[in-house]
PDB file of N, CA and C and ligand atoms in Angstrom:
ATOM      1  N   MET S 289       7.658  16.805  18.213  1.00  0.00           N
ATOM      2  CA  MET S 289       7.741  17.960  17.303  1.00  0.00           C
ATOM      3  C   MET S 289       7.857  17.500  15.857  1.00  0.00           C
ATOM      4  N   ASN S 290       7.349  18.330  14.980  1.00  0.00           N
ATOM      5  CA  ASN S 290       7.481  18.014  13.566  1.00  0.00           C
ATOM      6  C   ASN S 290       8.872  18.413  13.074  1.00  0.00           C
ATOM      7  N   ALA S 291       9.461  17.568  12.255  1.00  0.00           N
ATOM      8  CA  ALA S 291      10.782  17.863  11.701  1.00  0.00           C
ATOM      9  C   ALA S 291      10.777  17.570  10.211  1.00  0.00           C
ATOM     10  N   ILE S 292      11.509  18.380   9.465  1.00  0.00           N
ATOM     11  CA  ILE S 292      11.705  18.106   8.040  1.00  0.00           C
ATOM     12  C   ILE S 292      13.204  18.148   7.797  1.00  0.00           C
ATOM     13  N   GLU S 293      13.752  17.046   7.293  1.00  0.00           N
ATOM     14  CA  GLU S 293      15.195  16.975   7.046  1.00  0.00           C
ATOM     15  C   GLU S 293      15.454  16.446   5.642  1.00  0.00           C
ATOM     16  N   LYS S 294      16.621  16.839   5.111  1.00  0.00           N
ATOM     17  CA  LYS S 294      17.033  16.377   3.784  1.00  0.00           C
ATOM     18  C   LYS S 294      18.204  15.414   3.923  1.00  0.00           C
ATOM     19  N   PHE S 295      18.220  14.441   3.039  1.00  0.00           N
ATOM     20  CA  PHE S 295      19.289  13.448   3.032  1.00  0.00           C
ATOM     21  C   PHE S 295      19.816  13.282   1.621  1.00  0.00           C
ATOM     22  N   GLU S 296      21.125  13.092   1.538  1.00  0.00           N
ATOM     23  CA  GLU S 296      21.696  12.719   0.242  1.00  0.00           C
ATOM     24  C   GLU S 296      21.571  11.205   0.141  1.00  0.00           C
ATOM     25  N   VAL S 297      21.060  10.731  -0.986  1.00  0.00           N
ATOM     26  CA  VAL S 297      20.944   9.285  -1.209  1.00  0.00           C
ATOM     27  C   VAL S 297      21.703   8.947  -2.482  1.00  0.00           C
ATOM     28  N   THR S 298      22.772   8.180  -2.346  1.00  0.00           N
ATOM     29  CA  THR S 298      23.531   7.801  -3.533  1.00  0.00           C
ATOM     30  C   THR S 298      23.391   6.307  -3.793  1.00  0.00           C
ATOM     31  N   GLY S 299      23.589   5.928  -5.044  1.00  0.00           N
ATOM     32  CA  GLY S 299      23.515   4.527  -5.442  1.00  0.00           C
ATOM     33  C   GLY S 299      22.235   4.179  -6.185  1.00  0.00           C
ATOM     34  N   MET S 300      21.289   5.123  -6.257  1.00  0.00           N
ATOM     35  CA  MET S 300      20.038   4.848  -6.972  1.00  0.00           C
ATOM     36  C   MET S 300      20.261   5.084  -8.460  1.00  0.00           C
ATOM     37  N   THR S 301      19.809   4.129  -9.273  1.00  0.00           N
ATOM     38  CA  THR S 301      19.989   4.313 -10.711  1.00  0.00           C
ATOM     39  C   THR S 301      18.685   4.317 -11.500  1.00  0.00           C
ATOM     40  N   CYS S 302      17.591   3.896 -10.897  1.00  0.00           N
ATOM     41  CA  CYS S 302      16.330   3.951 -11.640  1.00  0.00           C
ATOM     42  C   CYS S 302      15.180   4.298 -10.702  1.00  0.00           C
ATOM     43  N   ASN S 303      14.007   4.507 -11.272  1.00  0.00           N
ATOM     44  CA  ASN S 303      12.875   4.925 -10.446  1.00  0.00           C
ATOM     45  C   ASN S 303      12.363   3.826  -9.526  1.00  0.00           C
ATOM     46  N   HIS S 304      12.707   2.601  -9.846  1.00  0.00           N
ATOM     47  CA  HIS S 304      12.331   1.528  -8.926  1.00  0.00           C
ATOM     48  C   HIS S 304      13.158   1.620  -7.644  1.00  0.00           C
ATOM     49  N   CYS S 305      14.412   2.032  -7.785  1.00  0.00           N
ATOM     50  CA  CYS S 305      15.240   2.315  -6.597  1.00  0.00           C
ATOM     51  C   CYS S 305      14.564   3.381  -5.744  1.00  0.00           C
ATOM     52  N   VAL S 306      14.086   4.432  -6.393  1.00  0.00           N
ATOM     53  CA  VAL S 306      13.431   5.539  -5.693  1.00  0.00           C
ATOM     54  C   VAL S 306      12.243   5.021  -4.893  1.00  0.00           C
ATOM     55  N   MET S 307      11.451   4.163  -5.521  1.00  0.00           N
ATOM     56  CA  MET S 307      10.270   3.623  -4.839  1.00  0.00           C
ATOM     57  C   MET S 307      10.665   2.759  -3.645  1.00  0.00           C
ATOM     58  N   LYS S 308      11.743   2.004  -3.807  1.00  0.00           N
ATOM     59  CA  LYS S 308      12.193   1.152  -2.695  1.00  0.00           C
ATOM     60  C   LYS S 308      12.595   2.002  -1.485  1.00  0.00           C
ATOM     61  N   VAL S 309      13.349   3.072  -1.744  1.00  0.00           N
ATOM     62  CA  VAL S 309      13.804   3.935  -0.651  1.00  0.00           C
ATOM     63  C   VAL S 309      12.617   4.649  -0.004  1.00  0.00           C
ATOM     64  N   GLU S 310      11.731   5.170  -0.849  1.00  0.00           N
ATOM     65  CA  GLU S 310      10.560   5.885  -0.310  1.00  0.00           C
ATOM     66  C   GLU S 310       9.708   4.970   0.559  1.00  0.00           C
ATOM     67  N   LYS S 311       9.473   3.763   0.089  1.00  0.00           N
ATOM     68  CA  LYS S 311       8.633   2.815   0.820  1.00  0.00           C
ATOM     69  C   LYS S 311       9.281   2.471   2.162  1.00  0.00           C
ATOM     70  N   ALA S 312      10.585   2.257   2.149  1.00  0.00           N
ATOM     71  CA  ALA S 312      11.299   1.894   3.386  1.00  0.00           C
ATOM     72  C   ALA S 312      11.243   3.039   4.398  1.00  0.00           C
ATOM     73  N   ILE S 313      11.460   4.264   3.920  1.00  0.00           N
ATOM     74  CA  ILE S 313      11.437   5.414   4.847  1.00  0.00           C
ATOM     75  C   ILE S 313      10.024   5.620   5.398  1.00  0.00           C
ATOM     76  N   LYS S 314       9.021   5.490   4.519  1.00  0.00           N
ATOM     77  CA  LYS S 314       7.636   5.699   4.955  1.00  0.00           C
ATOM     78  C   LYS S 314       7.187   4.664   5.978  1.00  0.00           C
ATOM     79  N   ALA S 315       7.860   3.516   5.999  1.00  0.00           N
ATOM     80  CA  ALA S 315       7.489   2.447   6.941  1.00  0.00           C
ATOM     81  C   ALA S 315       8.032   2.704   8.353  1.00  0.00           C
ATOM     82  N   ILE S 316       8.922   3.686   8.505  1.00  0.00           N
ATOM     83  CA  ILE S 316       9.465   4.009   9.827  1.00  0.00           C
ATOM     84  C   ILE S 316       8.368   4.652  10.668  1.00  0.00           C
ATOM     85  N   ASP S 317       8.239   4.196  11.903  1.00  0.00           N
ATOM     86  CA  ASP S 317       7.239   4.757  12.800  1.00  0.00           C
ATOM     87  C   ASP S 317       7.520   6.249  13.024  1.00  0.00           C
ATOM     88  N   GLY S 318       6.530   7.074  12.819  1.00  0.00           N
ATOM     89  CA  GLY S 318       6.675   8.505  13.038  1.00  0.00           C
ATOM     90  C   GLY S 318       6.902   9.304  11.763  1.00  0.00           C
ATOM     91  N   VAL S 319       7.197   8.607  10.646  1.00  0.00           N
ATOM     92  CA  VAL S 319       7.419   9.323   9.388  1.00  0.00           C
ATOM     93  C   VAL S 319       6.077   9.672   8.758  1.00  0.00           C
ATOM     94  N   LYS S 320       5.916  10.950   8.420  1.00  0.00           N
ATOM     95  CA  LYS S 320       4.660  11.428   7.852  1.00  0.00           C
ATOM     96  C   LYS S 320       4.706  11.448   6.331  1.00  0.00           C
ATOM     97  N   SER S 321       5.874  11.820   5.773  1.00  0.00           N
ATOM     98  CA  SER S 321       5.995  11.809   4.325  1.00  0.00           C
ATOM     99  C   SER S 321       7.454  11.663   3.939  1.00  0.00           C
ATOM    100  N   ALA S 322       7.663  11.090   2.770  1.00  0.00           N
ATOM    101  CA  ALA S 322       9.024  10.943   2.252  1.00  0.00           C
ATOM    102  C   ALA S 322       8.970  11.133   0.750  1.00  0.00           C
ATOM    103  N   SER S 323       9.840  11.993   0.259  1.00  0.00           N
ATOM    104  CA  SER S 323       9.891  12.258  -1.173  1.00  0.00           C
ATOM    105  C   SER S 323      11.331  12.110  -1.632  1.00  0.00           C
ATOM    106  N   VAL S 324      11.559  11.181  -2.542  1.00  0.00           N
ATOM    107  CA  VAL S 324      12.913  10.895  -3.008  1.00  0.00           C
ATOM    108  C   VAL S 324      13.047  11.323  -4.462  1.00  0.00           C
ATOM    109  N   ASP S 325      14.140  12.021  -4.769  1.00  0.00           N
ATOM    110  CA  ASP S 325      14.393  12.498  -6.132  1.00  0.00           C
ATOM    111  C   ASP S 325      15.650  11.841  -6.675  1.00  0.00           C
ATOM    112  N   LEU S 326      15.477  11.140  -7.773  1.00  0.00           N
ATOM    113  CA  LEU S 326      16.587  10.392  -8.389  1.00  0.00           C
ATOM    114  C   LEU S 326      17.688  11.319  -8.905  1.00  0.00           C
ATOM    115  N   ASN S 327      17.296  12.362  -9.628  1.00  0.00           N
ATOM    116  CA  ASN S 327      18.288  13.246 -10.233  1.00  0.00           C
ATOM    117  C   ASN S 327      19.020  14.103  -9.217  1.00  0.00           C
ATOM    118  N   LEU S 328      18.287  14.567  -8.207  1.00  0.00           N
ATOM    119  CA  LEU S 328      18.915  15.384  -7.166  1.00  0.00           C
ATOM    120  C   LEU S 328      19.672  14.530  -6.154  1.00  0.00           C
ATOM    121  N   LYS S 329      19.427  13.199  -6.177  1.00  0.00           N
ATOM    122  CA  LYS S 329      19.987  12.284  -5.172  1.00  0.00           C
ATOM    123  C   LYS S 329      19.619  12.749  -3.762  1.00  0.00           C
ATOM    124  N   GLN S 330      18.350  13.109  -3.609  1.00  0.00           N
ATOM    125  CA  GLN S 330      17.901  13.646  -2.326  1.00  0.00           C
ATOM    126  C   GLN S 330      16.610  13.014  -1.842  1.00  0.00           C
ATOM    127  N   ALA S 331      16.520  12.903  -0.535  1.00  0.00           N
ATOM    128  CA  ALA S 331      15.266  12.508   0.099  1.00  0.00           C
ATOM    129  C   ALA S 331      14.871  13.620   1.060  1.00  0.00           C
ATOM    130  N   VAL S 332      13.608  14.025   1.004  1.00  0.00           N
ATOM    131  CA  VAL S 332      13.075  14.978   1.970  1.00  0.00           C
ATOM    132  C   VAL S 332      12.065  14.211   2.815  1.00  0.00           C
ATOM    133  N   VAL S 333      12.301  14.240   4.113  1.00  0.00           N
ATOM    134  CA  VAL S 333      11.481  13.431   5.013  1.00  0.00           C
ATOM    135  C   VAL S 333      10.880  14.304   6.106  1.00  0.00           C
ATOM    136  N   GLU S 334       9.574  14.172   6.274  1.00  0.00           N
ATOM    137  CA  GLU S 334       8.879  14.866   7.350  1.00  0.00           C
ATOM    138  C   GLU S 334       8.498  13.828   8.390  1.00  0.00           C
ATOM    139  N   TYR S 335       8.845  14.099   9.639  1.00  0.00           N
ATOM    140  CA  TYR S 335       8.599  13.091  10.673  1.00  0.00           C
ATOM    141  C   TYR S 335       8.389  13.717  12.045  1.00  0.00           C
ATOM    142  N   ASP S 336       7.869  12.906  12.932  1.00  0.00           N
ATOM    143  CA  ASP S 336       7.682  13.303  14.324  1.00  0.00           C
ATOM    144  C   ASP S 336       8.980  12.974  15.062  1.00  0.00           C
ATOM    145  N   SER S 337       9.652  14.034  15.514  1.00  0.00           N
ATOM    146  CA  SER S 337      10.980  13.834  16.122  1.00  0.00           C
ATOM    147  C   SER S 337      10.924  13.135  17.483  1.00  0.00           C
ATOM    148  N   SER S 338       9.720  12.937  18.018  1.00  0.00           N
ATOM    149  CA  SER S 338       9.623  12.158  19.258  1.00  0.00           C
ATOM    150  C   SER S 338       9.593  10.657  18.960  1.00  0.00           C
ATOM    151  N   LYS S 339       9.415  10.313  17.673  1.00  0.00           N
ATOM    152  CA  LYS S 339       9.332   8.892  17.291  1.00  0.00           C
ATOM    153  C   LYS S 339      10.478   8.443  16.392  1.00  0.00           C
ATOM    154  N   ALA S 340      10.930   9.312  15.498  1.00  0.00           N
ATOM    155  CA  ALA S 340      11.986   8.934  14.548  1.00  0.00           C
ATOM    156  C   ALA S 340      13.126   9.931  14.654  1.00  0.00           C
ATOM    157  N   ASP S 341      14.277   9.555  14.102  1.00  0.00           N
ATOM    158  CA  ASP S 341      15.401  10.497  14.086  1.00  0.00           C
ATOM    159  C   ASP S 341      16.249  10.269  12.834  1.00  0.00           C
ATOM    160  N   THR S 342      17.220  11.171  12.629  1.00  0.00           N
ATOM    161  CA  THR S 342      18.001  11.106  11.387  1.00  0.00           C
ATOM    162  C   THR S 342      18.847   9.833  11.315  1.00  0.00           C
ATOM    163  N   VAL S 343      19.313   9.352  12.462  1.00  0.00           N
ATOM    164  CA  VAL S 343      20.121   8.120  12.465  1.00  0.00           C
ATOM    165  C   VAL S 343      19.294   6.940  11.970  1.00  0.00           C
ATOM    166  N   LYS S 344      18.049   6.878  12.426  1.00  0.00           N
ATOM    167  CA  LYS S 344      17.137   5.805  12.003  1.00  0.00           C
ATOM    168  C   LYS S 344      16.855   5.906  10.507  1.00  0.00           C
ATOM    169  N   ILE S 345      16.669   7.116  10.023  1.00  0.00           N
ATOM    170  CA  ILE S 345      16.372   7.306   8.603  1.00  0.00           C
ATOM    171  C   ILE S 345      17.579   6.914   7.752  1.00  0.00           C
ATOM    172  N   VAL S 346      18.769   7.333   8.161  1.00  0.00           N
ATOM    173  CA  VAL S 346      19.983   6.966   7.416  1.00  0.00           C
ATOM    174  C   VAL S 346      20.171   5.457   7.415  1.00  0.00           C
ATOM    175  N   SER S 347      19.975   4.814   8.565  1.00  0.00           N
ATOM    176  CA  SER S 347      20.191   3.361   8.616  1.00  0.00           C
ATOM    177  C   SER S 347      19.163   2.622   7.758  1.00  0.00           C
ATOM    178  N   THR S 348      17.970   3.177   7.647  1.00  0.00           N
ATOM    179  CA  THR S 348      16.940   2.570   6.790  1.00  0.00           C
ATOM    180  C   THR S 348      17.315   2.698   5.316  1.00  0.00           C
ATOM    181  N   ILE S 349      17.856   3.854   4.937  1.00  0.00           N
ATOM    182  CA  ILE S 349      18.326   4.038   3.558  1.00  0.00           C
ATOM    183  C   ILE S 349      19.425   3.012   3.259  1.00  0.00           C
ATOM    184  N   GLU S 350      20.340   2.850   4.204  1.00  0.00           N
ATOM    185  CA  GLU S 350      21.457   1.907   4.018  1.00  0.00           C
ATOM    186  C   GLU S 350      20.947   0.471   3.907  1.00  0.00           C
ATOM    187  N   LYS S 351      19.977   0.121   4.747  1.00  0.00           N
ATOM    188  CA  LYS S 351      19.419  -1.244   4.719  1.00  0.00           C
ATOM    189  C   LYS S 351      18.696  -1.526   3.408  1.00  0.00           C
ATOM    190  N   SER S 352      18.205  -0.475   2.766  1.00  0.00           N
ATOM    191  CA  SER S 352      17.543  -0.642   1.473  1.00  0.00           C
ATOM    192  C   SER S 352      18.550  -0.920   0.369  1.00  0.00           C
ATOM    193  N   GLY S 353      19.830  -0.692   0.662  1.00  0.00           N
ATOM    194  CA  GLY S 353      20.868  -0.994  -0.316  1.00  0.00           C
ATOM    195  C   GLY S 353      21.563   0.214  -0.917  1.00  0.00           C
ATOM    196  N   TYR S 354      21.313   1.402  -0.325  1.00  0.00           N
ATOM    197  CA  TYR S 354      21.894   2.637  -0.861  1.00  0.00           C
ATOM    198  C   TYR S 354      22.703   3.334   0.234  1.00  0.00           C
ATOM    199  N   GLN S 355      23.314   4.451  -0.136  1.00  0.00           N
ATOM    200  CA  GLN S 355      24.090   5.194   0.850  1.00  0.00           C
ATOM    201  C   GLN S 355      23.319   6.462   1.215  1.00  0.00           C
ATOM    202  N   GLY S 356      23.171   6.682   2.502  1.00  0.00           N
ATOM    203  CA  GLY S 356      22.431   7.842   2.979  1.00  0.00           C
ATOM    204  C   GLY S 356      23.265   8.716   3.868  1.00  0.00           C
ATOM    205  N   LYS S 357      23.004  10.017   3.765  1.00  0.00           N
ATOM    206  CA  LYS S 357      23.747  10.978   4.581  1.00  0.00           C
ATOM    207  C   LYS S 357      22.845  12.168   4.853  1.00  0.00           C
ATOM    208  N   LYS S 358      22.783  12.599   6.088  1.00  0.00           N
ATOM    209  CA  LYS S 358      22.002  13.788   6.438  1.00  0.00           C
ATOM    210  C   LYS S 358      22.688  15.016   5.840  1.00  0.00           C
ATOM    211  N   ILE S 359      21.928  15.888   5.187  1.00  0.00           N
ATOM    212  CA  ILE S 359      22.523  17.103   4.624  1.00  0.00           C
ATOM    213  C   ILE S 359      21.790  18.338   5.153  1.00  0.00           C
TER     214      ILE S 359
HETATM  215 MO1  9UX D 698      16.403  -0.343 -10.991  1.00  0.00          MO
HETATM  216 MO2  9UX D 698      17.548   0.103  -8.472  1.00  0.00          MO
HETATM  217  O1  9UX D 698      16.317  -1.869 -12.169  1.00  0.00           O
HETATM  218  O2  9UX D 698      18.210  -0.945  -6.999  1.00  0.00           O
HETATM  219  S1  9UX D 698      15.698  -0.910  -8.868  1.00  0.00           S
HETATM  220  S2  9UX D 698      18.569  -0.180 -10.507  1.00  0.00           S
END
């Protein structure tokens, strides 16, 4: 099934941070799109819920060096 979820992403201070997080999320199998906003501290991710899940997305944000939380 298609899923769209929002995540709070804290710790990003510049647009290069944004690109790092977006690239990491987009590399997850099943992710169709990822849009990260620096000012809103938010990531909106569209994914196939049979392949990816919110835990995987949060752990990927954390591995990129930031703090992620499903909202
Ligand atoms: Mo910008 Mo972000 O120089 O980890 S890339 S602060």
